[in-house]
PDB file of C-alpha atoms in Angstrom:
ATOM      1  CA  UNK A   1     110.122 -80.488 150.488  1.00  0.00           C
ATOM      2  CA  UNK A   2     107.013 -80.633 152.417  1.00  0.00           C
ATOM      3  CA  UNK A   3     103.166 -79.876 151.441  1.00  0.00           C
ATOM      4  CA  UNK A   4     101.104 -77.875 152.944  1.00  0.00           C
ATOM      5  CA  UNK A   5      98.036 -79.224 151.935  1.00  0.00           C
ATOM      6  CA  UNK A   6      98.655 -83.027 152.701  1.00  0.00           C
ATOM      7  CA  UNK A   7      97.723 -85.856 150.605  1.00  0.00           C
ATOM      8  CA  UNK A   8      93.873 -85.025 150.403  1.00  0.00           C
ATOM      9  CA  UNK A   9      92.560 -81.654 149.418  1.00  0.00           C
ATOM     10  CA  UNK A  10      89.113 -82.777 149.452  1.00  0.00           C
ATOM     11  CA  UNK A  11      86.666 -82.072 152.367  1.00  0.00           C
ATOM     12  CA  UNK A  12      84.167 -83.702 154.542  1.00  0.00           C
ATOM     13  CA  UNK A  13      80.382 -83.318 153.545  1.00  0.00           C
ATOM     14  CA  UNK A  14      79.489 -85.240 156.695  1.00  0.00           C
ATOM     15  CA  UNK A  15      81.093 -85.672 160.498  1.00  0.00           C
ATOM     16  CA  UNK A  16      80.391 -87.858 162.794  1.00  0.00           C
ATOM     17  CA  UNK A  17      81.597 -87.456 165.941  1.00  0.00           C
ATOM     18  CA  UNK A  18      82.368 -89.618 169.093  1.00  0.00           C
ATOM     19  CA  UNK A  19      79.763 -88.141 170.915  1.00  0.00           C
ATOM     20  CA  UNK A  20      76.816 -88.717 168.718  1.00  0.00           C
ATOM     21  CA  UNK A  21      76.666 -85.033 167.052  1.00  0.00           C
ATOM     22  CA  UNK A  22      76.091 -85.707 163.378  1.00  0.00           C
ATOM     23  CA  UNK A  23      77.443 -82.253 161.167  1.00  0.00           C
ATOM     24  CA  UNK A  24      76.282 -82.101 157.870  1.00  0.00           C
ATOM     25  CA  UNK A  25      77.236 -79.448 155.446  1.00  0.00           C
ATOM     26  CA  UNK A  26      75.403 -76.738 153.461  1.00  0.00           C
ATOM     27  CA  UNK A  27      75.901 -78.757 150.000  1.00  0.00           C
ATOM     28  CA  UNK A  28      74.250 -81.869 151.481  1.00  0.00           C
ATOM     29  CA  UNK A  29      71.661 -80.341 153.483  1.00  0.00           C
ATOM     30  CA  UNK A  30      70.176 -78.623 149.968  1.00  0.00           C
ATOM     31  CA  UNK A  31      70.465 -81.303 148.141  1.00  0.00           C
ATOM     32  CA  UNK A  32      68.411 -83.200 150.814  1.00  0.00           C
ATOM     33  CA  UNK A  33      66.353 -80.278 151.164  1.00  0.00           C
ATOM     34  CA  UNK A  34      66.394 -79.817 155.141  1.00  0.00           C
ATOM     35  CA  UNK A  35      64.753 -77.716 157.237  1.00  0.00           C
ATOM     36  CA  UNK A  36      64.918 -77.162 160.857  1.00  0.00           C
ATOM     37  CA  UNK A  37      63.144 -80.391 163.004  1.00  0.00           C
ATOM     38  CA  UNK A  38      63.490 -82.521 159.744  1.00  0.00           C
ATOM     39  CA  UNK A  39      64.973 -86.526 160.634  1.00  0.00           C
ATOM     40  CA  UNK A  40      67.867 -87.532 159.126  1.00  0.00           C
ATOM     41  CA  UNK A  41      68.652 -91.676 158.668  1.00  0.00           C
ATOM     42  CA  UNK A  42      70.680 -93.372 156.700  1.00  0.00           C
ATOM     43  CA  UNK A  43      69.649 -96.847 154.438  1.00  0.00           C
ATOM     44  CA  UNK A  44      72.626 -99.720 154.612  1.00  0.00           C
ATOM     45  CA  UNK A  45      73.363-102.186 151.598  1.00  0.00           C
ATOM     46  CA  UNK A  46      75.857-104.225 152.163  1.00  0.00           C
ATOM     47  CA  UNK A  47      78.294-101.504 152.275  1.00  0.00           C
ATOM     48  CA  UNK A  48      76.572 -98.955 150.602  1.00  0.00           C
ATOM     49  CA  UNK A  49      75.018 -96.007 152.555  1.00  0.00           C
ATOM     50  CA  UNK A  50      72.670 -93.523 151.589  1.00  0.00           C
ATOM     51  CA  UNK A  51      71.282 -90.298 153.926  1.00  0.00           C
ATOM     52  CA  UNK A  52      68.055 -89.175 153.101  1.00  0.00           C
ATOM     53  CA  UNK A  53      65.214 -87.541 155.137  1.00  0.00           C
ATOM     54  CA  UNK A  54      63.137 -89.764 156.873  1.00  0.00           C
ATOM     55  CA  UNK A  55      60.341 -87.350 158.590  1.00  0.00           C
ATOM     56  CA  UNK A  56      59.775 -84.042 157.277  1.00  0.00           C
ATOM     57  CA  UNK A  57      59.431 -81.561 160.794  1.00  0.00           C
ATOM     58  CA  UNK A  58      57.100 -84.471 162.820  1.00  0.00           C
ATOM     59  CA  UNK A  59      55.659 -83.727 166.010  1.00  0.00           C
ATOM     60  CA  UNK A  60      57.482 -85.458 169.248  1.00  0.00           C
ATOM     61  CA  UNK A  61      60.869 -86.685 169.678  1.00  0.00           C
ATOM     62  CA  UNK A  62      63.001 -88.040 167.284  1.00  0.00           C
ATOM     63  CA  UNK A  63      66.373 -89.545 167.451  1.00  0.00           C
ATOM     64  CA  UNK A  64      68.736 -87.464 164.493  1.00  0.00           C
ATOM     65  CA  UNK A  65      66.478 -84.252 164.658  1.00  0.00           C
ATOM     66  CA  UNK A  66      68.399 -81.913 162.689  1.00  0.00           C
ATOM     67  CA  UNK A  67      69.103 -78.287 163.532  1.00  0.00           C
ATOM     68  CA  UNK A  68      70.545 -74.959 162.372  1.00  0.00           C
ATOM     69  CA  UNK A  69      74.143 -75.234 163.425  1.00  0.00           C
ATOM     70  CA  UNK A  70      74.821 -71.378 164.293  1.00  0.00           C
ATOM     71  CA  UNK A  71      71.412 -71.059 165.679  1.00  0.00           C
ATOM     72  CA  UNK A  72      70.223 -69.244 163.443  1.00  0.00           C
ATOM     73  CA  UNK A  73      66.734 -70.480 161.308  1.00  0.00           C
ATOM     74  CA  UNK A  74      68.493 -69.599 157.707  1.00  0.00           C
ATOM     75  CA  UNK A  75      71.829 -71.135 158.639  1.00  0.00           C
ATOM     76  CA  UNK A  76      72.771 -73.929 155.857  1.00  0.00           C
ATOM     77  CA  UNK A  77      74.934 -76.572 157.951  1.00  0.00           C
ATOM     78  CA  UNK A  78      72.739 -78.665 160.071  1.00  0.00           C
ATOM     79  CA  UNK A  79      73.838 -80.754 163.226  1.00  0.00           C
ATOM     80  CA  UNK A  80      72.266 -83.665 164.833  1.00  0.00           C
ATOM     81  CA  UNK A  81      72.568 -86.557 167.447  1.00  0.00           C
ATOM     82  CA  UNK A  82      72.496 -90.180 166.932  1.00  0.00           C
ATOM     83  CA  UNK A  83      74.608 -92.533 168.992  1.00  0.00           C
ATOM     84  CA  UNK A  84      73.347 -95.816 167.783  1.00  0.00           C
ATOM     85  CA  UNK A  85      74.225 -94.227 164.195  1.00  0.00           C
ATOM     86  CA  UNK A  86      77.587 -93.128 164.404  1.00  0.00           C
ATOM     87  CA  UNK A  87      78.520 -96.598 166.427  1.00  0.00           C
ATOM     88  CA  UNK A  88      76.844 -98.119 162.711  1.00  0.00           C
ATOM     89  CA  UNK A  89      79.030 -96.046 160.666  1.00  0.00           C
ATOM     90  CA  UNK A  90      82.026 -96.512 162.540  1.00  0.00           C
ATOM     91  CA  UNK A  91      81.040-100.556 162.352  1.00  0.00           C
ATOM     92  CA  UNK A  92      80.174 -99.823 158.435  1.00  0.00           C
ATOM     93  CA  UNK A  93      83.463 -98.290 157.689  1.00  0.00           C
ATOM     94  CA  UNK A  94      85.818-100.309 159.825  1.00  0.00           C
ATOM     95  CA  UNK A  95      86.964 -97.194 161.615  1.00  0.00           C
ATOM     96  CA  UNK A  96      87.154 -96.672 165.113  1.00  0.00           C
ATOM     97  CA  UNK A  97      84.288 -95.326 166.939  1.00  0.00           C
ATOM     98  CA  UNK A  98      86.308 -92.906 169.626  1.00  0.00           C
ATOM     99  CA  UNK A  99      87.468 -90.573 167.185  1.00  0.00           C
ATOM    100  CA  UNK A 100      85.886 -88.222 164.477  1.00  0.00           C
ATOM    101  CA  UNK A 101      84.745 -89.884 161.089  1.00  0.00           C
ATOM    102  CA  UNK A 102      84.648 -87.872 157.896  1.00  0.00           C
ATOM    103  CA  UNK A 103      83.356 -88.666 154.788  1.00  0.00           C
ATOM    104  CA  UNK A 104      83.008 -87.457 151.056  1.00  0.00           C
ATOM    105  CA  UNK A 105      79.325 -87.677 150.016  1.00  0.00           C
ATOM    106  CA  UNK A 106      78.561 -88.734 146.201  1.00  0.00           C
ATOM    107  CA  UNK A 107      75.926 -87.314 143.997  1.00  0.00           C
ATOM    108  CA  UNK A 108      72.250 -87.464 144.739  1.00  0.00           C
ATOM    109  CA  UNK A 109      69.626 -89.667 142.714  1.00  0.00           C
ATOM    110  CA  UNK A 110      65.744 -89.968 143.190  1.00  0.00           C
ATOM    111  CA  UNK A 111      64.437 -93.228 144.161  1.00  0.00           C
ATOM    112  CA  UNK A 112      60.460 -93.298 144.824  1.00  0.00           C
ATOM    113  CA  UNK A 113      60.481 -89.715 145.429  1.00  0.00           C
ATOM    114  CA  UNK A 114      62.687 -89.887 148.428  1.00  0.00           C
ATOM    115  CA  UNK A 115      66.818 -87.975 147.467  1.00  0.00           C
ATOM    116  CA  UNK A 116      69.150 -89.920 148.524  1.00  0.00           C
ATOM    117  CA  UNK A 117      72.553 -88.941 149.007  1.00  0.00           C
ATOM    118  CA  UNK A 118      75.492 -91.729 149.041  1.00  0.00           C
ATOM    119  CA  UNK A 119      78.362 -91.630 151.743  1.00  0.00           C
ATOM    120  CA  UNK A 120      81.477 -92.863 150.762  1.00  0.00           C
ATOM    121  CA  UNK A 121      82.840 -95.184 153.282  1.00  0.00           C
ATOM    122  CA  UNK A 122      85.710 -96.502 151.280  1.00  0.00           C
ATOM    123  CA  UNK A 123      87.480 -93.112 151.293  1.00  0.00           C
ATOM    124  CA  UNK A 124      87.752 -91.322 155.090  1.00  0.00           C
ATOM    125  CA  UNK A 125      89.114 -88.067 155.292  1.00  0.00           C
ATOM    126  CA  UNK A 126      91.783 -88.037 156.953  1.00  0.00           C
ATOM    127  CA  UNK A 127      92.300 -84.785 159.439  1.00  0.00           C
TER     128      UNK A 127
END
């Protein structure tokens, strides 16, 4: 017998792609709080990573602006492009940079007044 579901049920709070597009779903982007023209980055320790919002809707241009995904302004998943990031992440997680990386995120926690939100590197989703 086979399953249909695979070995992981569990699914990806952030994607990043090979070309630099950064999706990040509805759960992360209200725990983060986001709003359309907000700056995404993510703080490295070791190999620890965190997201959190670096600008809050600045004026200019900004690598990792993030944007409604569907287009529309109330639209919950947020996309953004970054291809000095994803090349870090893919370096981070020992994976390899020409195909899609997903990962779990972990539960947010306050530091300073800035959310941060940890990616788990350790454990890909595999699709």
């Amino acid at each position: 017998m086979a399953s249909l579901l695979g070995k992981s049920t569990r699914r990806p709070d952030i994607v990043f792609y090979p070309s630099g597009r950064i999706a990040i779903t509805a759960r992360i982007s209200r725990m983060l709080t986001l709003q359309p023209g907000d700056v995404i980055d993510i703080q490295t320790d070791r190999d620890e990573c965190n997201i959190f919002v670096r600008y809050r809707n600045p004026v200019g241009r900004h690598v990792a602006r993030c944007h409604p995904s569907a287009g529309r302004r109330n639209s919950a998943h947020y996309i953004c492009y970054s291809r000095p990031m994803v090349k870090a992440m893919a370096a981070i997680a020992g994976m390899d940079p020409k195909r899609a990386m997903r990962f779990p995120c972990g539960y947010p926690f306050d530091q300073e007044g800035t959310v941060y939100i940890p990616i788990i590197t350790k454990l890909p989703i595999q699709q």
